[in-house]
PDB file of C-alpha atoms and ligand atoms in Angstrom:
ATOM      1  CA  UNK A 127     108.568 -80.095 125.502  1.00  0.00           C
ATOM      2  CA  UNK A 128     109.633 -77.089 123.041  1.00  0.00           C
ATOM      3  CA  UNK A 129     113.435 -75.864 123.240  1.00  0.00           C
ATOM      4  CA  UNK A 130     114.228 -73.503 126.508  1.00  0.00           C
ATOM      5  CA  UNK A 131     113.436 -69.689 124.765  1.00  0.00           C
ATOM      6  CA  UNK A 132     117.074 -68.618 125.745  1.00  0.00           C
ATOM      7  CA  UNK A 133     120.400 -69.902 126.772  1.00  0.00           C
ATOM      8  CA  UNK A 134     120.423 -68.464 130.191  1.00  0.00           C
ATOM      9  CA  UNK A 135     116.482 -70.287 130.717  1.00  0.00           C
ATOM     10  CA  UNK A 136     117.746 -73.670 129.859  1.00  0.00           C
ATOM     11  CA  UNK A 137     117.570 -75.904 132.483  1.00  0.00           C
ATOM     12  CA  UNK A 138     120.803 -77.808 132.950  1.00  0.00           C
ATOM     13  CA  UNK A 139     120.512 -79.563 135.966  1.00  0.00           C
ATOM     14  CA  UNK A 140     117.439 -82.483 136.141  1.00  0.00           C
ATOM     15  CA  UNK A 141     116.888 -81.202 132.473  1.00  0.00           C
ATOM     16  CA  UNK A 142     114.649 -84.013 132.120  1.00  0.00           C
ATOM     17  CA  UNK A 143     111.983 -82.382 134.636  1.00  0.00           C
ATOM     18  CA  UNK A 144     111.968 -78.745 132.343  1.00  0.00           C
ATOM     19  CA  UNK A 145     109.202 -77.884 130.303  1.00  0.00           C
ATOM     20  CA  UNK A 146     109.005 -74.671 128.553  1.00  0.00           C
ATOM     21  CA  UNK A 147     105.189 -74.900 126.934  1.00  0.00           C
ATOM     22  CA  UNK A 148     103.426 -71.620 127.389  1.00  0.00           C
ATOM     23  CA  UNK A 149     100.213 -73.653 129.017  1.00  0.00           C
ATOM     24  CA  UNK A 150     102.317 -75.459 131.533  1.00  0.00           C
ATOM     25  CA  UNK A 151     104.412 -72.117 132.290  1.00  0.00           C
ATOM     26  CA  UNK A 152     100.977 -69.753 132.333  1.00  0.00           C
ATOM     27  CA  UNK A 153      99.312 -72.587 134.520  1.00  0.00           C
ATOM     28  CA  UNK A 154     101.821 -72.681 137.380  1.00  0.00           C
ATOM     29  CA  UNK A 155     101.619 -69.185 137.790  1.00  0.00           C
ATOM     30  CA  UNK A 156      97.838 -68.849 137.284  1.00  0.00           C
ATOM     31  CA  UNK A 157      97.993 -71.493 140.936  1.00  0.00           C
ATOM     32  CA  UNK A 158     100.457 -69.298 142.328  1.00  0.00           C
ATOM     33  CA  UNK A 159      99.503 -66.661 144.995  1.00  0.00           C
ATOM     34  CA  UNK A 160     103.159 -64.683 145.299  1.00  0.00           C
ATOM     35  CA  UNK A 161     106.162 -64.402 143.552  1.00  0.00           C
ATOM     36  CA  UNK A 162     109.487 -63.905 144.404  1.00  0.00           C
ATOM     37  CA  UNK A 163     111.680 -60.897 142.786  1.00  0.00           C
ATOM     38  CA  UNK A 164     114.890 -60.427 142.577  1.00  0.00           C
ATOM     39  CA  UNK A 165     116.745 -57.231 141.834  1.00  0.00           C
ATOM     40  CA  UNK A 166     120.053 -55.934 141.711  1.00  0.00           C
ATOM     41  CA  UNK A 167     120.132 -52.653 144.411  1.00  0.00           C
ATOM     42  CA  UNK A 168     122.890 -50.227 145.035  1.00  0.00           C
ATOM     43  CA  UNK A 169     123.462 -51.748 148.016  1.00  0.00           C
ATOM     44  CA  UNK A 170     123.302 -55.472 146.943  1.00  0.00           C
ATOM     45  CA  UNK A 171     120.881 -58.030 145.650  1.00  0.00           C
ATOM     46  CA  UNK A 172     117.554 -58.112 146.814  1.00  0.00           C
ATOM     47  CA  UNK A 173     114.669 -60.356 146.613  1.00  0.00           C
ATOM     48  CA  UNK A 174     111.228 -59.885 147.683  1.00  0.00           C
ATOM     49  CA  UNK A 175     108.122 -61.570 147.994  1.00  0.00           C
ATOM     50  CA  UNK A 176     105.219 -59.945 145.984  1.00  0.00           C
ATOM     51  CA  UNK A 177     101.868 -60.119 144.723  1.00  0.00           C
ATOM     52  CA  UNK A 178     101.805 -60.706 140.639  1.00  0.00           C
ATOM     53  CA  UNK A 179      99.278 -61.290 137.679  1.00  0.00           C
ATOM     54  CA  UNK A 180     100.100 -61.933 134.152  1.00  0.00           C
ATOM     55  CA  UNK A 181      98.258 -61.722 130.518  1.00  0.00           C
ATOM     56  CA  UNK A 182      99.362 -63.806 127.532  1.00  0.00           C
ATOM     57  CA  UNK A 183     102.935 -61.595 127.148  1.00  0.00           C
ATOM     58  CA  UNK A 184     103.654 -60.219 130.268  1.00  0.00           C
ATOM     59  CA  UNK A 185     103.439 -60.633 134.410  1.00  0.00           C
ATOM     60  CA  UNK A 186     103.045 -57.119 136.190  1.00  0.00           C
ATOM     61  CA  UNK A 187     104.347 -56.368 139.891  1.00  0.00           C
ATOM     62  CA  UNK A 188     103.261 -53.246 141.666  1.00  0.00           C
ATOM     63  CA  UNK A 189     104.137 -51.044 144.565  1.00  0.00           C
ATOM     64  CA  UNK A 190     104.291 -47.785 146.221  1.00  0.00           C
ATOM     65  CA  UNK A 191     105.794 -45.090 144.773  1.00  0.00           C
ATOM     66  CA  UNK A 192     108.776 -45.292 147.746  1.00  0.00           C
ATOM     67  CA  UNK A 193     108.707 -49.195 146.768  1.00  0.00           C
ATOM     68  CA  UNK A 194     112.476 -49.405 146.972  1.00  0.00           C
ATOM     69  CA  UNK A 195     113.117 -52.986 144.910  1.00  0.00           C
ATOM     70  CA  UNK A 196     110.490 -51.804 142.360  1.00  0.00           C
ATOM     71  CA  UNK A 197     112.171 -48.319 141.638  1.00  0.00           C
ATOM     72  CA  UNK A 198     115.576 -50.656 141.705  1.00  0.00           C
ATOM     73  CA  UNK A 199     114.394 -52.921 138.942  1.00  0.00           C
ATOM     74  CA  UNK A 200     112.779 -50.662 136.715  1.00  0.00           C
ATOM     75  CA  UNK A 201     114.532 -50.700 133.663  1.00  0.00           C
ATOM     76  CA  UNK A 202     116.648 -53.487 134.954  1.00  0.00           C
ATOM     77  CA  UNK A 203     117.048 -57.367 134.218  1.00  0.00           C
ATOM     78  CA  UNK A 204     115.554 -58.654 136.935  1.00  0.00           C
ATOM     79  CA  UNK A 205     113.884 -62.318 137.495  1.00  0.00           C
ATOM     80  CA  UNK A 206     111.140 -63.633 139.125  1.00  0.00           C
ATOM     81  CA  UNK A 207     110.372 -66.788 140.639  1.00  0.00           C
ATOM     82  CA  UNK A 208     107.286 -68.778 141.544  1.00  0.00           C
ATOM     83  CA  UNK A 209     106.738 -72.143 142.748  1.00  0.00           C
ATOM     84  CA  UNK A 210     104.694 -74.500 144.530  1.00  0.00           C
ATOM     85  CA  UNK A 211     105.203 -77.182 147.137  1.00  0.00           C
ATOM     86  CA  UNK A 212     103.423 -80.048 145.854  1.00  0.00           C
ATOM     87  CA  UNK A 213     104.786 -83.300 148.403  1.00  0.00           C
ATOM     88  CA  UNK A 214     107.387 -84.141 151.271  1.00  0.00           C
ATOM     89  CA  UNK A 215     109.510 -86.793 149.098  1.00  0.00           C
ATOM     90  CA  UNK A 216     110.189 -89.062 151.845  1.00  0.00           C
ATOM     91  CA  UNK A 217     113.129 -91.531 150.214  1.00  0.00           C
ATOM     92  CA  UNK A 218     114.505 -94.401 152.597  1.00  0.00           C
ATOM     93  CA  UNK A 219     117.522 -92.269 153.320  1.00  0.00           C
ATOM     94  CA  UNK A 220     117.209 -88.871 154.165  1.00  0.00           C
ATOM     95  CA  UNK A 221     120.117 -88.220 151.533  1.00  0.00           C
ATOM     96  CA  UNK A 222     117.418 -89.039 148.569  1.00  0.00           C
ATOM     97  CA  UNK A 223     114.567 -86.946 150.249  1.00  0.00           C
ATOM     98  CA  UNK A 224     113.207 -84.333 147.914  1.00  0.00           C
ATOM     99  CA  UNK A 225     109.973 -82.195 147.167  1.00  0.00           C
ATOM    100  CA  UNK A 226     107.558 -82.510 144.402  1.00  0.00           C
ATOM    101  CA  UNK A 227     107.301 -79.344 143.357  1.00  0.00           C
ATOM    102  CA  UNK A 228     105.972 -76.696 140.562  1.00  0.00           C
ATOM    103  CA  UNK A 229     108.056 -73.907 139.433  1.00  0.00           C
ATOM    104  CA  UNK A 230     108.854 -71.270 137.166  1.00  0.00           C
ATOM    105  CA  UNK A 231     111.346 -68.799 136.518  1.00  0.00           C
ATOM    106  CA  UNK A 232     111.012 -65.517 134.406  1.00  0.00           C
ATOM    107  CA  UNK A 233     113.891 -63.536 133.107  1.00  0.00           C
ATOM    108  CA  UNK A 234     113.756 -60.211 131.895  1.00  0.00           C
ATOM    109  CA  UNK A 235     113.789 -56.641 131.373  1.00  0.00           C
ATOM    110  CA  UNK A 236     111.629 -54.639 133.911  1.00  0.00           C
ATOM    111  CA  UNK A 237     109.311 -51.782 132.453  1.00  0.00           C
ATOM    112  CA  UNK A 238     107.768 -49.178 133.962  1.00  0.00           C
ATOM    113  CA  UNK A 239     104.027 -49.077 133.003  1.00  0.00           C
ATOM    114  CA  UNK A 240     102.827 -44.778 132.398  1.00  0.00           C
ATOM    115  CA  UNK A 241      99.888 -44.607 130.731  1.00  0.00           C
ATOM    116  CA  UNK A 242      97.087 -44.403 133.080  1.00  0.00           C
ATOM    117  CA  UNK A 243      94.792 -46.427 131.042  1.00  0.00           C
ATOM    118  CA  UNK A 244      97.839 -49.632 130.768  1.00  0.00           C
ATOM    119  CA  UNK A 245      97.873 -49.125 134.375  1.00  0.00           C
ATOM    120  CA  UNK A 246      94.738 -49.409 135.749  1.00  0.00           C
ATOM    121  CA  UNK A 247      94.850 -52.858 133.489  1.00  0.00           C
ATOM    122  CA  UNK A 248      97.523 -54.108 135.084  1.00  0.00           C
ATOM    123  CA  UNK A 249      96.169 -53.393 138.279  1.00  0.00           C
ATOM    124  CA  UNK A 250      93.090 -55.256 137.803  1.00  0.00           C
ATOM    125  CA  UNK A 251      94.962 -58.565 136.314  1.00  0.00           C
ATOM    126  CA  UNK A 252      97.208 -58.371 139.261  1.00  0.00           C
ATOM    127  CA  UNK A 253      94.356 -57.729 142.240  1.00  0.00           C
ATOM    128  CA  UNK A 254      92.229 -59.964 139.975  1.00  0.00           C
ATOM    129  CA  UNK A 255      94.855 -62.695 140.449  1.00  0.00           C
ATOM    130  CA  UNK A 256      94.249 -64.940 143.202  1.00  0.00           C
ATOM    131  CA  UNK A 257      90.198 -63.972 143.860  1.00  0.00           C
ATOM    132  CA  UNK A 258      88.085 -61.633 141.132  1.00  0.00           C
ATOM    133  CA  UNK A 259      87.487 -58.388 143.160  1.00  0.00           C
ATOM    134  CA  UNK A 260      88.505 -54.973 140.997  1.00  0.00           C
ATOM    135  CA  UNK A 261      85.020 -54.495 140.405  1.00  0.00           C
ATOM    136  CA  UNK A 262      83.484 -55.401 144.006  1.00  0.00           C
ATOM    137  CA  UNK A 263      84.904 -52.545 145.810  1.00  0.00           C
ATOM    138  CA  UNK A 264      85.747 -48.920 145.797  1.00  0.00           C
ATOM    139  CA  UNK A 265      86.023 -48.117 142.403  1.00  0.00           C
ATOM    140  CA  UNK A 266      90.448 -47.205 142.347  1.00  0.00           C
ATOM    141  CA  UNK A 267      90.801 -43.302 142.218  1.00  0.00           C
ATOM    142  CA  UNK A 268      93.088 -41.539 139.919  1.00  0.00           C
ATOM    143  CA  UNK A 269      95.249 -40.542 143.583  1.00  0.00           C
ATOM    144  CA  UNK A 270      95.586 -43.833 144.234  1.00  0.00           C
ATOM    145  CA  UNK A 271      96.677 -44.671 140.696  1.00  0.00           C
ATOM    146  CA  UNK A 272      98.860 -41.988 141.027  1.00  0.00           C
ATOM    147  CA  UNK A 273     100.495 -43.629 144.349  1.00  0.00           C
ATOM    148  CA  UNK A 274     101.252 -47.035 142.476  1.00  0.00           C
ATOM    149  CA  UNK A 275     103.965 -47.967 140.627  1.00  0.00           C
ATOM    150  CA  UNK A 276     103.399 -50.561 137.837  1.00  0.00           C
ATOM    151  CA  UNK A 277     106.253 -52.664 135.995  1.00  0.00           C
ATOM    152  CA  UNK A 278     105.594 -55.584 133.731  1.00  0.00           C
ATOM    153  CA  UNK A 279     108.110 -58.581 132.540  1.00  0.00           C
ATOM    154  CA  UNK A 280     107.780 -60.109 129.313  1.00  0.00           C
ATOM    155  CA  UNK A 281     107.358 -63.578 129.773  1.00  0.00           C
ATOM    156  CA  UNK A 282     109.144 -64.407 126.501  1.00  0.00           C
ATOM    157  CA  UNK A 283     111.854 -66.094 128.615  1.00  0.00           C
ATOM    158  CA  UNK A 284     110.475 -68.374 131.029  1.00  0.00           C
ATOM    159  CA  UNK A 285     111.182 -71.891 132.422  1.00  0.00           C
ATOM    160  CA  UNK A 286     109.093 -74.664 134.392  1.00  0.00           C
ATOM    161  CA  UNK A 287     110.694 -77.287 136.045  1.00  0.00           C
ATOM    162  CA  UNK A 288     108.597 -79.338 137.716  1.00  0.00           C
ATOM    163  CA  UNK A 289     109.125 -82.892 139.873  1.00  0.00           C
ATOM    164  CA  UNK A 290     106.109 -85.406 141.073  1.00  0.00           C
ATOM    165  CA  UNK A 291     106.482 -88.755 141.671  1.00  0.00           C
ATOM    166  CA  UNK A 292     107.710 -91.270 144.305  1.00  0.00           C
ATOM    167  CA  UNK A 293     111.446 -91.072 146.387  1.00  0.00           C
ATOM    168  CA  UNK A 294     114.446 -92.325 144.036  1.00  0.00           C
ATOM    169  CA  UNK A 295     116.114 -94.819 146.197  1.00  0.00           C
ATOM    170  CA  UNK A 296     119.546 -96.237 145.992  1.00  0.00           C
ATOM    171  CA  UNK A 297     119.040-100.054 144.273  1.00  0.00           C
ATOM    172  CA  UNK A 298     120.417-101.381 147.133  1.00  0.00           C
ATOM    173  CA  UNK A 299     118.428 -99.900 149.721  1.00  0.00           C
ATOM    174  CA  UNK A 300     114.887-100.653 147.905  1.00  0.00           C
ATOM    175  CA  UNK A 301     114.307-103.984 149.933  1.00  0.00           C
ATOM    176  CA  UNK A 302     115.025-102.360 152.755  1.00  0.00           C
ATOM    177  CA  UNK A 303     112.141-102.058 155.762  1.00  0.00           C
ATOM    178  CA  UNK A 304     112.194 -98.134 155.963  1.00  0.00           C
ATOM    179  CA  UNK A 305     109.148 -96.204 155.284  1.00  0.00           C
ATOM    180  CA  UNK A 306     109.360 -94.591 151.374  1.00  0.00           C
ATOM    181  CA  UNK A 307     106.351 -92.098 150.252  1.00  0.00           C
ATOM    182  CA  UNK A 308     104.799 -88.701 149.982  1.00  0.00           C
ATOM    183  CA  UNK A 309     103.155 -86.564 152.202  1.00  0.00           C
ATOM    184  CA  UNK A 310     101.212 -84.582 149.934  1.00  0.00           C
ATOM    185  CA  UNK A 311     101.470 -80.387 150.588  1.00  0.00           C
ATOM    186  CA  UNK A 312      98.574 -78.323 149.040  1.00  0.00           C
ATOM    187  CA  UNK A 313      97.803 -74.580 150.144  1.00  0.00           C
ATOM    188  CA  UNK A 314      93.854 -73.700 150.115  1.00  0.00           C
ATOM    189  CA  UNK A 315      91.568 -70.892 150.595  1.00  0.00           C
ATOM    190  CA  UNK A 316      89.490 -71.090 153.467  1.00  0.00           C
ATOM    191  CA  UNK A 317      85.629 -69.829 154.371  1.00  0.00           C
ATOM    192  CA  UNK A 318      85.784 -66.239 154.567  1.00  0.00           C
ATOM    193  CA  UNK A 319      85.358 -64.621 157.341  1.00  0.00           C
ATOM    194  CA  UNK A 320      83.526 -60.914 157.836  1.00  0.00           C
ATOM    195  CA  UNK A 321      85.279 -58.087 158.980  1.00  0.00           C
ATOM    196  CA  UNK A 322      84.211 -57.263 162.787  1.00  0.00           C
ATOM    197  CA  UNK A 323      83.193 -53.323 161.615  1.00  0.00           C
ATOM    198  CA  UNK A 324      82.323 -54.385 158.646  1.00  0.00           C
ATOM    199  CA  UNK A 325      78.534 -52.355 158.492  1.00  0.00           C
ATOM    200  CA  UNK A 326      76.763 -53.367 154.583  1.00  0.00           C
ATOM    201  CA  UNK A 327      74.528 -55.625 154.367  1.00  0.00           C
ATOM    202  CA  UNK A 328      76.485 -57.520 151.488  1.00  0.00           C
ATOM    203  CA  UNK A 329      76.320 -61.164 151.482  1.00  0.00           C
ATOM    204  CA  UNK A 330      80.533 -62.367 151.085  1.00  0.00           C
ATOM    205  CA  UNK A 331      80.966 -62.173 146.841  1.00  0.00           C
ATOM    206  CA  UNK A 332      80.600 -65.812 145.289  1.00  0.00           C
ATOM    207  CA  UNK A 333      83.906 -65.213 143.833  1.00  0.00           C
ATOM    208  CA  UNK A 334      85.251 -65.367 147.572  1.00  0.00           C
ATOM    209  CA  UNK A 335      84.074 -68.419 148.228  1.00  0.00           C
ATOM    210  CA  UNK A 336      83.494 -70.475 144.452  1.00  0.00           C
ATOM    211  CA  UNK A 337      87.655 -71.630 144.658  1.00  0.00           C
ATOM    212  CA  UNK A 338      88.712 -74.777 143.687  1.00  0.00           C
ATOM    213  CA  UNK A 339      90.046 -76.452 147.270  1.00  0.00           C
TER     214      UNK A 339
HETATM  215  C1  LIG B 983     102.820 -62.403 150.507  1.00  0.00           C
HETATM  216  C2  LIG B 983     103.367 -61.037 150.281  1.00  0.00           C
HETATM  217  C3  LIG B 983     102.918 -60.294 149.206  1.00  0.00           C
HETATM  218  C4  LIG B 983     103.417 -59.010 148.997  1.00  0.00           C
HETATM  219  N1  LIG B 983     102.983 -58.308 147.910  1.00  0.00           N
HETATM  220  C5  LIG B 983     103.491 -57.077 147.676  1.00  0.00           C
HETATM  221  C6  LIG B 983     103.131 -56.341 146.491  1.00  0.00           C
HETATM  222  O1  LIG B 983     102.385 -56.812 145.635  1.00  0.00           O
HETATM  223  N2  LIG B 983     103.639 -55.106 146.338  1.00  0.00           N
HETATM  224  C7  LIG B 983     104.487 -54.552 147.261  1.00  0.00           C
HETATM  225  O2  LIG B 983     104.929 -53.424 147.059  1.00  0.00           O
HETATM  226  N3  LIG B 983     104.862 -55.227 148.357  1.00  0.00           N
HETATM  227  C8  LIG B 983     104.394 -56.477 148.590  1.00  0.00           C
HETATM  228  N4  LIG B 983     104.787 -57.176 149.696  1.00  0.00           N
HETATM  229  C9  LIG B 983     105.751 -56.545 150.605  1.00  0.00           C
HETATM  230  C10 LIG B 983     107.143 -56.639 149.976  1.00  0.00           C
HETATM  231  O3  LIG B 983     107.707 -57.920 150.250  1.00  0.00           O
HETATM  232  C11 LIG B 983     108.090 -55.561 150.513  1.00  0.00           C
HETATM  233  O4  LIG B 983     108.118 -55.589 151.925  1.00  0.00           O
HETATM  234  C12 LIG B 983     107.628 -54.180 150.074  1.00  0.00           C
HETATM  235  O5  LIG B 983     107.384 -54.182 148.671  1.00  0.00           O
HETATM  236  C13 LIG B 983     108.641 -53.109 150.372  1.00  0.00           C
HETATM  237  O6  LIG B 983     109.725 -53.273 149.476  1.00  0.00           O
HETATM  238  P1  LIG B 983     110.951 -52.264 149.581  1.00  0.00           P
HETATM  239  O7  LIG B 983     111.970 -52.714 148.594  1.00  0.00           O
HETATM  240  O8  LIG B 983     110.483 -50.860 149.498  1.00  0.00           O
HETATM  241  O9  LIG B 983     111.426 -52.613 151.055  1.00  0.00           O
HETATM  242  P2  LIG B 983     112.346 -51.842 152.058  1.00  0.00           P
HETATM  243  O10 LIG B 983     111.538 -51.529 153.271  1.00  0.00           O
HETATM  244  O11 LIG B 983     113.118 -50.758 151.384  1.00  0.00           O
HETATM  245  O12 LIG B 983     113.362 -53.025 152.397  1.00  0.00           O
HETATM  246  C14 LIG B 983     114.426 -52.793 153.298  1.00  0.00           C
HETATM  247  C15 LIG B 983     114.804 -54.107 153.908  1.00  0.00           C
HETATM  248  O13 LIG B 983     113.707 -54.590 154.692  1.00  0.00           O
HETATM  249  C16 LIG B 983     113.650 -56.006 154.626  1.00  0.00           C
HETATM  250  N5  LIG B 983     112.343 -56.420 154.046  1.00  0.00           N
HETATM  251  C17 LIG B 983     111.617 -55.791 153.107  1.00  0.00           C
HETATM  252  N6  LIG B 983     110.514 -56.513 152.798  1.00  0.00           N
HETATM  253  C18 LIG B 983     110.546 -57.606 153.562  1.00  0.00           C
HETATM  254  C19 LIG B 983     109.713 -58.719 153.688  1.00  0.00           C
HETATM  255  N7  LIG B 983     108.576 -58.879 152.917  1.00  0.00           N
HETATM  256  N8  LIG B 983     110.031 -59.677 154.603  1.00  0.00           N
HETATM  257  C20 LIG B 983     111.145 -59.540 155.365  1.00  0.00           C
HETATM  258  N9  LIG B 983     111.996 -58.510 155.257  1.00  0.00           N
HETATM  259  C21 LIG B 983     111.710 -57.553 154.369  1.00  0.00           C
HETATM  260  C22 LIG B 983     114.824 -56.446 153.750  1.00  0.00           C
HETATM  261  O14 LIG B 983     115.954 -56.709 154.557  1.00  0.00           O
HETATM  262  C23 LIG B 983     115.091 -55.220 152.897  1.00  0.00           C
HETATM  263  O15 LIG B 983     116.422 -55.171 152.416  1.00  0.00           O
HETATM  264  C24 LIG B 983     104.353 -58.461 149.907  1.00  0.00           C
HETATM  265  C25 LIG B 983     104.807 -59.230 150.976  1.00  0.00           C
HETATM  266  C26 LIG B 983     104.341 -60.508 151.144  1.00  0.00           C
HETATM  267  C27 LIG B 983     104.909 -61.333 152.284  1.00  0.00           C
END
């Protein structure tokens, strides 16, 4: 485990369960289908659930032009938050039930993205994100470029914390006859299914359906 990148990305509490490697970071949010951003508004704090994709520096967000938390955050510290359910932690008191989870949080300064050629990039990491589909549809017009607002994040100042594992019990309650385990959580992509006007004659892309389960 290297050192946390700043002091406000250390992990303090269960600091044995951070891990600040770049592969363990990059891989929970390469698994990760939304993020959730937080800004500071003029009317308050805000967070937001949001599509996201990321390249070896930086994790881009986008929105509409009227987006009102992306116009907030431009040019803002603002901090974004991923993470995956992994297991029900079922201990033998509800009072030691947990999660096994995967998470990460980035904080940073957001930037708006101009240059039409940086932001049709960014575009195609973040719609490339989950399933690889720039390139399958409608090739992205320079009005709908125009509609978009792009930021990125640097993701110089990022923290995992991650827990797996079985319930931690009180000693005195490990003999005990109540049930102690995991129920396992995963999220999956299922078969696709056709639009009802959809009129080609295109089989469904392999790249919708070659996903790990
Ligand atoms: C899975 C998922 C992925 C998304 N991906 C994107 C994305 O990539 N880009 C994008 O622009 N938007 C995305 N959205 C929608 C996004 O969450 C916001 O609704 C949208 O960006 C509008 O933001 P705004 O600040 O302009 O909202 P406004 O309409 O200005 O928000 C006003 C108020 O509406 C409420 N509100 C807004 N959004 C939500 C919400 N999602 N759920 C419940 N209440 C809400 C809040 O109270 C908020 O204060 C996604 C939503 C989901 C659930």
């Amino acid at each position: 485990m290297t050192e946390a990148p700043s002091p406000r990305t250390k992990v303090r509490r269960g600091a044995e369960r951070a891990d600040y490697e770049h592969d363990t970071i990059n891989a929970i949010l390469d698994s990760a289908m939304i993020a959730h951003v937080g800004v500071q508004t003029a009317d308050g704090p805000l967070v937001l659930p949001m599509a996201f994709g990321r390249d070896d520096t930086n994790l881009y967000l986008h929105g509409a032009l009227a987006n009102h938390l992306i116009a907030s955050g431009t040019g803002q510290q603002i901090c974004v938050t991923v993470s995956h359910v992994d297991g029900l932690v079922m201990a033998r008191t509800p009072f030691h039930n947990s999660m096994n989870y995967r998470s990460v949080v980035i904080r940073g300064e957001a930037a708006r993205i101009e240059e039409p050629s940086e932001q049709l990039r960014a575009l195609k990491i973040i719609t490339d994100h989950v399933v690889t589909n720039w390139d399958l549809g409608r090739p992205v017009s320079e009005k709908d470029r125009k509609l978009t607002r792009v930021i990125s994040v640097p993701l110089a100042e990022a923290s995992a914390k991650i827990r797996s594992g079985d319930p931690i019990d009180d000693e005195e309650d490990m003999a005990g006859p109540w049930w102690a385990g995991v129920i396992p959580v995963s999220t999956v992509l299922g078969e696709p299914r056709t639009a009802a006007d959809y009129s080609g004659d295109r089989p469904v892309p392999d790249s919708f359906t070659a996903h790990p389960g």
